[in-house]
Coordinates of C-alpha atoms in Angstrom, one line a residue:
Chain H
M1 CA -96.0 -38.2 121.5
R2 CA -97.7 -37.8 118.2
E3 CA -100.9 -36.5 116.5
L4 CA -102.6 -38.5 113.8
Y5 CA -104.7 -37.2 110.9
I6 CA -106.2 -38.6 107.7
A7 CA -106.8 -35.9 105.0
T8 CA -108.7 -36.8 101.9
H9 CA -110.9 -35.5 99.1
G10 CA -114.5 -35.4 100.3
H11 CA -115.8 -37.4 103.2
Y12 CA -113.4 -40.3 102.7
A13 CA -111.5 -39.4 105.8
Q14 CA -114.7 -39.2 107.9
G15 CA -115.7 -42.6 106.5
I16 CA -112.4 -44.3 107.5
V17 CA -112.8 -42.8 111.0
S18 CA -116.3 -44.2 111.2
A19 CA -115.0 -47.7 110.4
L20 CA -112.1 -47.2 112.9
N21 CA -114.7 -46.3 115.6
L22 CA -116.5 -49.6 115.0
L23 CA -113.4 -51.8 114.8
V24 CA -110.9 -50.4 117.4
G25 CA -113.1 -48.1 119.5
D26 CA -113.3 -44.4 119.4
D27 CA -110.0 -43.7 121.3
H28 CA -107.8 -44.3 118.3
G29 CA -106.8 -40.7 118.1
V30 CA -107.1 -40.2 114.3
T31 CA -108.7 -36.9 113.3
P32 CA -110.3 -36.7 109.8
I33 CA -109.7 -33.7 107.5
C34 CA -112.2 -33.7 104.6
A35 CA -111.2 -31.3 101.8
Y36 CA -113.5 -29.7 99.3
C37 CA -116.5 -30.2 101.5
G38 CA -117.7 -28.7 104.8
D39 CA -115.4 -25.8 106.0
I40 CA -112.5 -26.6 103.7
G41 CA -113.6 -25.4 100.3
S42 CA -110.2 -24.8 98.7
T43 CA -106.6 -25.9 98.6
A44 CA -105.7 -22.6 100.3
E45 CA -108.1 -23.4 103.2
L46 CA -106.6 -26.9 103.4
A47 CA -103.1 -25.5 103.6
A48 CA -104.2 -23.1 106.4
R49 CA -105.6 -26.0 108.3
F50 CA -102.4 -28.0 107.9
E51 CA -100.3 -25.0 109.0
A52 CA -102.4 -24.5 112.2
I53 CA -101.9 -28.2 113.1
V54 CA -98.2 -28.0 112.4
Q55 CA -97.8 -24.9 114.6
R56 CA -99.7 -26.6 117.4
T57 CA -97.7 -29.8 117.2
I58 CA -94.5 -27.7 117.3
S59 CA -95.6 -25.9 120.4
Q60 CA -96.5 -29.2 122.0
R61 CA -93.4 -30.9 120.7
K62 CA -95.3 -33.7 119.2
E63 CA -94.7 -35.5 115.9
L64 CA -97.4 -35.1 113.3
V65 CA -98.4 -38.2 111.2
L66 CA -100.6 -37.2 108.3
F67 CA -102.2 -39.9 106.1
T68 CA -103.6 -38.8 102.7
D69 CA -105.7 -40.5 100.1
M70 CA -103.5 -40.5 97.0
P71 CA -100.1 -39.4 95.7
G72 CA -100.5 -36.8 93.0
G73 CA -103.7 -35.4 94.4
S74 CA -104.0 -31.9 95.7
V75 CA -104.6 -33.0 99.3
N76 CA -101.3 -35.0 99.2
N77 CA -99.5 -32.2 97.3
T78 CA -100.5 -29.7 99.9
A79 CA -99.4 -32.0 102.7
I80 CA -95.9 -32.7 101.3
Q81 CA -95.1 -29.0 101.2
L82 CA -94.9 -29.3 104.9
L83 CA -92.2 -31.8 104.7
V84 CA -89.6 -29.4 103.4
N85 CA -89.4 -27.3 106.5
Y86 CA -90.9 -29.4 109.2
P87 CA -88.9 -32.5 110.1
H88 CA -91.4 -33.6 112.7
V89 CA -94.1 -34.2 110.0
H90 CA -94.6 -37.6 108.3
V91 CA -96.9 -38.0 105.3
I92 CA -98.1 -41.3 104.0
S93 CA -100.2 -41.5 100.8
G94 CA -102.7 -44.2 99.6
A95 CA -104.2 -44.7 103.0
N96 CA -107.0 -47.2 103.7
L97 CA -108.7 -48.7 106.7
I98 CA -106.1 -51.4 107.3
M99 CA -103.2 -48.9 107.2
L100 CA -104.8 -46.8 109.9
M101 CA -105.8 -49.8 112.0
E102 CA -102.3 -51.2 111.8
F103 CA -100.7 -47.9 112.7
C104 CA -103.0 -47.5 115.7
L105 CA -102.6 -51.1 117.0
S106 CA -98.9 -51.5 116.3
E107 CA -96.8 -52.4 119.2
Q108 CA -93.8 -50.5 117.7
T109 CA -92.8 -47.4 119.7
E110 CA -91.0 -45.6 116.9
T111 CA -93.1 -43.8 114.4
L112 CA -91.1 -45.0 111.4
A113 CA -91.5 -48.6 112.4
R114 CA -95.2 -48.1 112.8
I115 CA -95.4 -46.6 109.3
Q116 CA -93.6 -49.5 107.8
D117 CA -95.9 -52.0 109.6
A118 CA -98.9 -50.1 108.4
I119 CA -97.9 -50.0 104.8
T120 CA -96.9 -53.7 104.8
A121 CA -100.2 -54.7 106.4
A122 CA -102.3 -52.5 104.1
S123 CA -100.5 -53.8 101.0
G124 CA -101.0 -57.4 102.1
A125 CA -104.7 -56.8 102.7
M126 CA -105.3 -56.1 99.0
Q127 CA -106.4 -59.5 97.9
Y128 CA -108.4 -61.0 95.1
M129 CA -110.4 -63.3 97.3
N130 CA -111.5 -65.6 94.5
R131 CA -108.0 -67.0 94.3
Q132 CA -107.6 -67.7 98.1
P133 CA -107.0 -71.4 98.8
E134 CA -110.0 -71.8 101.0
I135 CA -112.3 -70.4 98.3
L136 CA -110.8 -72.6 95.7
A137 CA -111.3 -75.6 97.9
A138 CA -114.9 -74.7 98.7
R139 CA -115.6 -74.3 95.0
Q140 CA -114.0 -77.6 94.2
A141 CA -116.2 -79.3 96.8
V142 CA -119.3 -77.8 95.3
S143 CA -118.4 -78.5 91.7
S144 CA -117.9 -82.2 92.5
V145 CA -121.7 -82.4 92.9
P146 CA -123.1 -83.3 89.5
A147 CA -125.1 -80.4 87.9
D148 CA -127.9 -80.8 85.5
D149 CA -127.2 -77.7 83.5
M150 CA -123.6 -76.4 83.1
D151 CA -123.8 -74.9 79.6
G152 CA -123.5 -71.2 80.4
F153 CA -121.7 -68.6 82.5
F154 CA -124.4 -68.6 85.2
A155 CA -125.5 -72.2 84.8
A156 CA -123.3 -73.6 87.5
E157 CA -124.8 -71.3 90.1
R158 CA -126.7 -72.6 93.1
P159 CA -128.6 -70.7 95.7
L160 CA -126.8 -70.4 99.1
Chain X
M1 CA -121.6 -55.8 81.8
R2 CA -120.9 -55.6 85.5
E3 CA -122.1 -53.9 88.7
L4 CA -119.7 -52.4 91.2
Y5 CA -120.1 -52.2 95.0
I6 CA -117.9 -51.2 97.9
A7 CA -119.0 -52.8 101.2
T8 CA -117.4 -51.7 104.5
H9 CA -117.8 -51.3 108.3
G10 CA -119.5 -48.0 109.0
H11 CA -119.5 -45.1 106.6
Y12 CA -116.2 -45.9 105.0
A13 CA -117.9 -47.0 101.7
Q14 CA -119.9 -43.8 101.6
G15 CA -116.7 -41.8 102.2
I16 CA -114.9 -43.5 99.3
V17 CA -117.8 -42.8 97.0
S18 CA -117.8 -39.2 98.1
A19 CA -114.2 -38.9 97.0
L20 CA -114.8 -40.7 93.8
N21 CA -117.6 -38.2 93.0
L22 CA -115.1 -35.4 93.4
L23 CA -112.3 -37.0 91.4
V24 CA -113.9 -38.9 88.6
G25 CA -117.4 -37.5 88.5
D26 CA -120.6 -39.1 89.8
D27 CA -121.1 -41.6 86.9
H28 CA -118.5 -44.1 88.2
G29 CA -121.1 -46.7 89.0
V30 CA -119.8 -47.7 92.4
T31 CA -122.6 -48.2 95.0
P32 CA -121.7 -48.0 98.7
I33 CA -122.9 -50.6 101.2
C34 CA -122.3 -49.4 104.8
A35 CA -122.6 -52.2 107.4
Y36 CA -123.5 -51.8 111.0
C37 CA -125.0 -48.4 110.5
G38 CA -128.2 -47.2 108.7
D39 CA -130.4 -50.0 107.6
I40 CA -127.8 -52.8 107.8
G41 CA -127.5 -53.4 111.5
S42 CA -126.3 -57.0 111.5
T43 CA -124.3 -59.5 109.5
A44 CA -127.6 -61.3 108.6
E45 CA -129.0 -58.1 107.1
L46 CA -125.7 -57.6 105.2
A47 CA -125.9 -61.2 103.9
A48 CA -129.5 -60.5 102.8
R49 CA -128.5 -57.3 100.9
F50 CA -125.7 -59.2 99.2
E51 CA -128.1 -62.1 98.2
A52 CA -130.6 -59.6 96.7
I53 CA -127.8 -58.0 94.6
V54 CA -126.5 -61.4 93.5
Q55 CA -130.0 -62.5 92.4
R56 CA -130.5 -59.3 90.5
T57 CA -127.2 -59.6 88.7
I58 CA -127.9 -63.2 87.8
S59 CA -131.3 -62.2 86.3
Q60 CA -129.5 -59.4 84.4
R61 CA -126.6 -61.6 83.4
K62 CA -124.1 -59.1 84.8
E63 CA -120.9 -59.8 86.6
L64 CA -120.8 -58.5 90.2
V65 CA -117.6 -56.9 91.5
L66 CA -117.6 -56.4 95.3
F67 CA -114.8 -54.5 97.0
T68 CA -114.5 -54.8 100.8
D69 CA -112.6 -53.0 103.5
M70 CA -110.4 -55.8 105.0
P71 CA -109.8 -59.5 104.8
G72 CA -110.8 -61.3 108.0
G73 CA -113.5 -58.8 108.8
S74 CA -117.2 -59.8 109.0
V75 CA -118.1 -57.7 105.9
N76 CA -115.5 -59.5 103.8
N77 CA -116.3 -62.9 105.4
T78 CA -119.9 -62.4 104.4
A79 CA -119.0 -61.5 100.9
I80 CA -116.7 -64.4 100.2
Q81 CA -119.5 -66.9 101.1
L82 CA -121.0 -65.8 97.8
L83 CA -118.0 -67.0 95.9
V84 CA -118.6 -70.7 96.5
N85 CA -121.8 -70.8 94.5
Y86 CA -121.7 -67.8 92.3
P87 CA -118.9 -67.8 89.7
H88 CA -120.0 -64.4 88.4
V89 CA -119.0 -62.7 91.7
H90 CA -115.6 -61.2 92.3
V91 CA -114.5 -60.0 95.8
I92 CA -111.4 -57.8 96.4
S93 CA -110.5 -56.9 100.0
G94 CA -108.4 -54.0 101.4
A95 CA -110.0 -51.4 99.1
N96 CA -109.0 -47.8 99.0
L97 CA -109.7 -44.8 96.9
I98 CA -107.0 -45.5 94.4
M99 CA -108.2 -49.1 93.9
L100 CA -111.7 -48.0 93.0
M101 CA -110.4 -45.1 90.8
E102 CA -108.1 -47.3 88.9
F103 CA -110.8 -50.0 88.4
C104 CA -113.3 -47.3 87.1
L105 CA -110.7 -45.6 84.8
S106 CA -108.9 -48.8 83.5
E107 CA -109.0 -49.2 79.8
Q108 CA -109.0 -53.0 80.2
T109 CA -112.2 -54.7 79.1
E110 CA -111.8 -57.9 81.1
T111 CA -112.8 -57.7 84.7
L112 CA -109.8 -59.8 85.9
A113 CA -107.4 -57.4 84.1
R114 CA -109.1 -54.4 85.7
I115 CA -108.8 -56.0 89.1
Q116 CA -105.1 -56.6 88.7
D117 CA -104.6 -53.1 87.5
A118 CA -106.5 -51.8 90.5
I119 CA -104.6 -53.8 93.1
T120 CA -101.2 -52.9 91.5
A121 CA -102.1 -49.1 91.4
A122 CA -103.4 -49.1 95.0
S123 CA -100.4 -50.9 96.3
G124 CA -98.0 -48.6 94.5
A125 CA -99.9 -45.6 95.9
M126 CA -98.9 -46.5 99.5
Q127 CA -95.9 -44.3 99.8
Y128 CA -94.0 -42.8 102.7
M129 CA -93.6 -39.4 101.1
N130 CA -90.8 -38.2 103.3
R131 CA -88.5 -40.6 101.4
Q132 CA -89.5 -39.4 97.9
P133 CA -86.6 -38.1 95.9
E134 CA -88.2 -34.7 95.3
I135 CA -88.8 -34.2 99.0
L136 CA -85.2 -35.3 99.9
A137 CA -83.9 -32.8 97.3
A138 CA -86.1 -30.0 98.6
R139 CA -85.0 -30.7 102.1
Q140 CA -81.4 -30.7 101.0
A141 CA -81.7 -27.3 99.4
V142 CA -83.3 -25.9 102.6
S143 CA -80.7 -27.4 104.9
S144 CA -77.8 -25.8 103.0
V145 CA -79.0 -22.5 104.4
P146 CA -77.2 -21.9 107.7
A147 CA -79.5 -22.1 110.7
D148 CA -78.9 -20.2 113.9
D149 CA -80.3 -22.9 116.2
M150 CA -80.0 -26.6 115.2
D151 CA -79.8 -28.2 118.6
G152 CA -83.1 -30.0 118.9
F153 CA -85.7 -32.1 117.1
F154 CA -87.7 -29.0 116.1
A155 CA -84.9 -26.5 115.9
A156 CA -84.3 -26.9 112.2
E157 CA -87.9 -25.9 111.4
R158 CA -88.8 -22.8 109.5
P159 CA -92.2 -21.4 108.7
L160 CA -93.4 -21.9 105.2

């Protein structure tokens, strides 16, 4: 058994959970922790929140998976201090929606395998769509239609 | 000149902008578009919002950079339809906080170079922190202290 959290600067965590609710339903089990807003106004208060969660997961003998927004940030730095003494804690930085979705929907039973799946999926989801083959093909089809005025950056544009 | 938007399911976009405000100040120029909540209740309303932005950027002769939450999702699918006819539009999927921060803070002047920087930074920020060398070293230092009870998953844990 495991508990899942996403901890971030501001309402980013709440925003990801809002999107998760829409995409996978509201039983995904990810709890947002929004730092420097609401009732967590300082790094000390964030550390206290983490410590309370750690102690509860120890008493319930659950693993704790903690996603954070960015390596090097104070949220992540506070989270990784837990790693030294608590082997049941996992911290993954650079979270986004795909990472959490993949972790929640993964069919892997082991936490480490789920984490690897989540990082791989999230990394692969970062795409410059303009270079996708289907976009290039669609553009090619459009550009084969003669245009009257092609002499500027915006001249080739047509309304949808 | 360019305009920047992040478009997502639910309040994810608003959440990222909340974190950006804390980390880089509120003059980053990224506007959130939250689909399926607030005043954008359908894909048709989302498409209409995109079209209005496209027409304004054309009239102002600005590039339009549109980050989305995930490839394959309806938000991204609606965004990439713009790419066929509007060469001044760029769509990048799988956005997260690091991607937007890097794009905003990049010293590159060209949009494509900024996008590449942003994707590289965001991908590199996805880290399983438990395996970072400084964490492994700190754990090693702690584990060299004899423990009275090491017979279970949680037995090696010590309070911070």
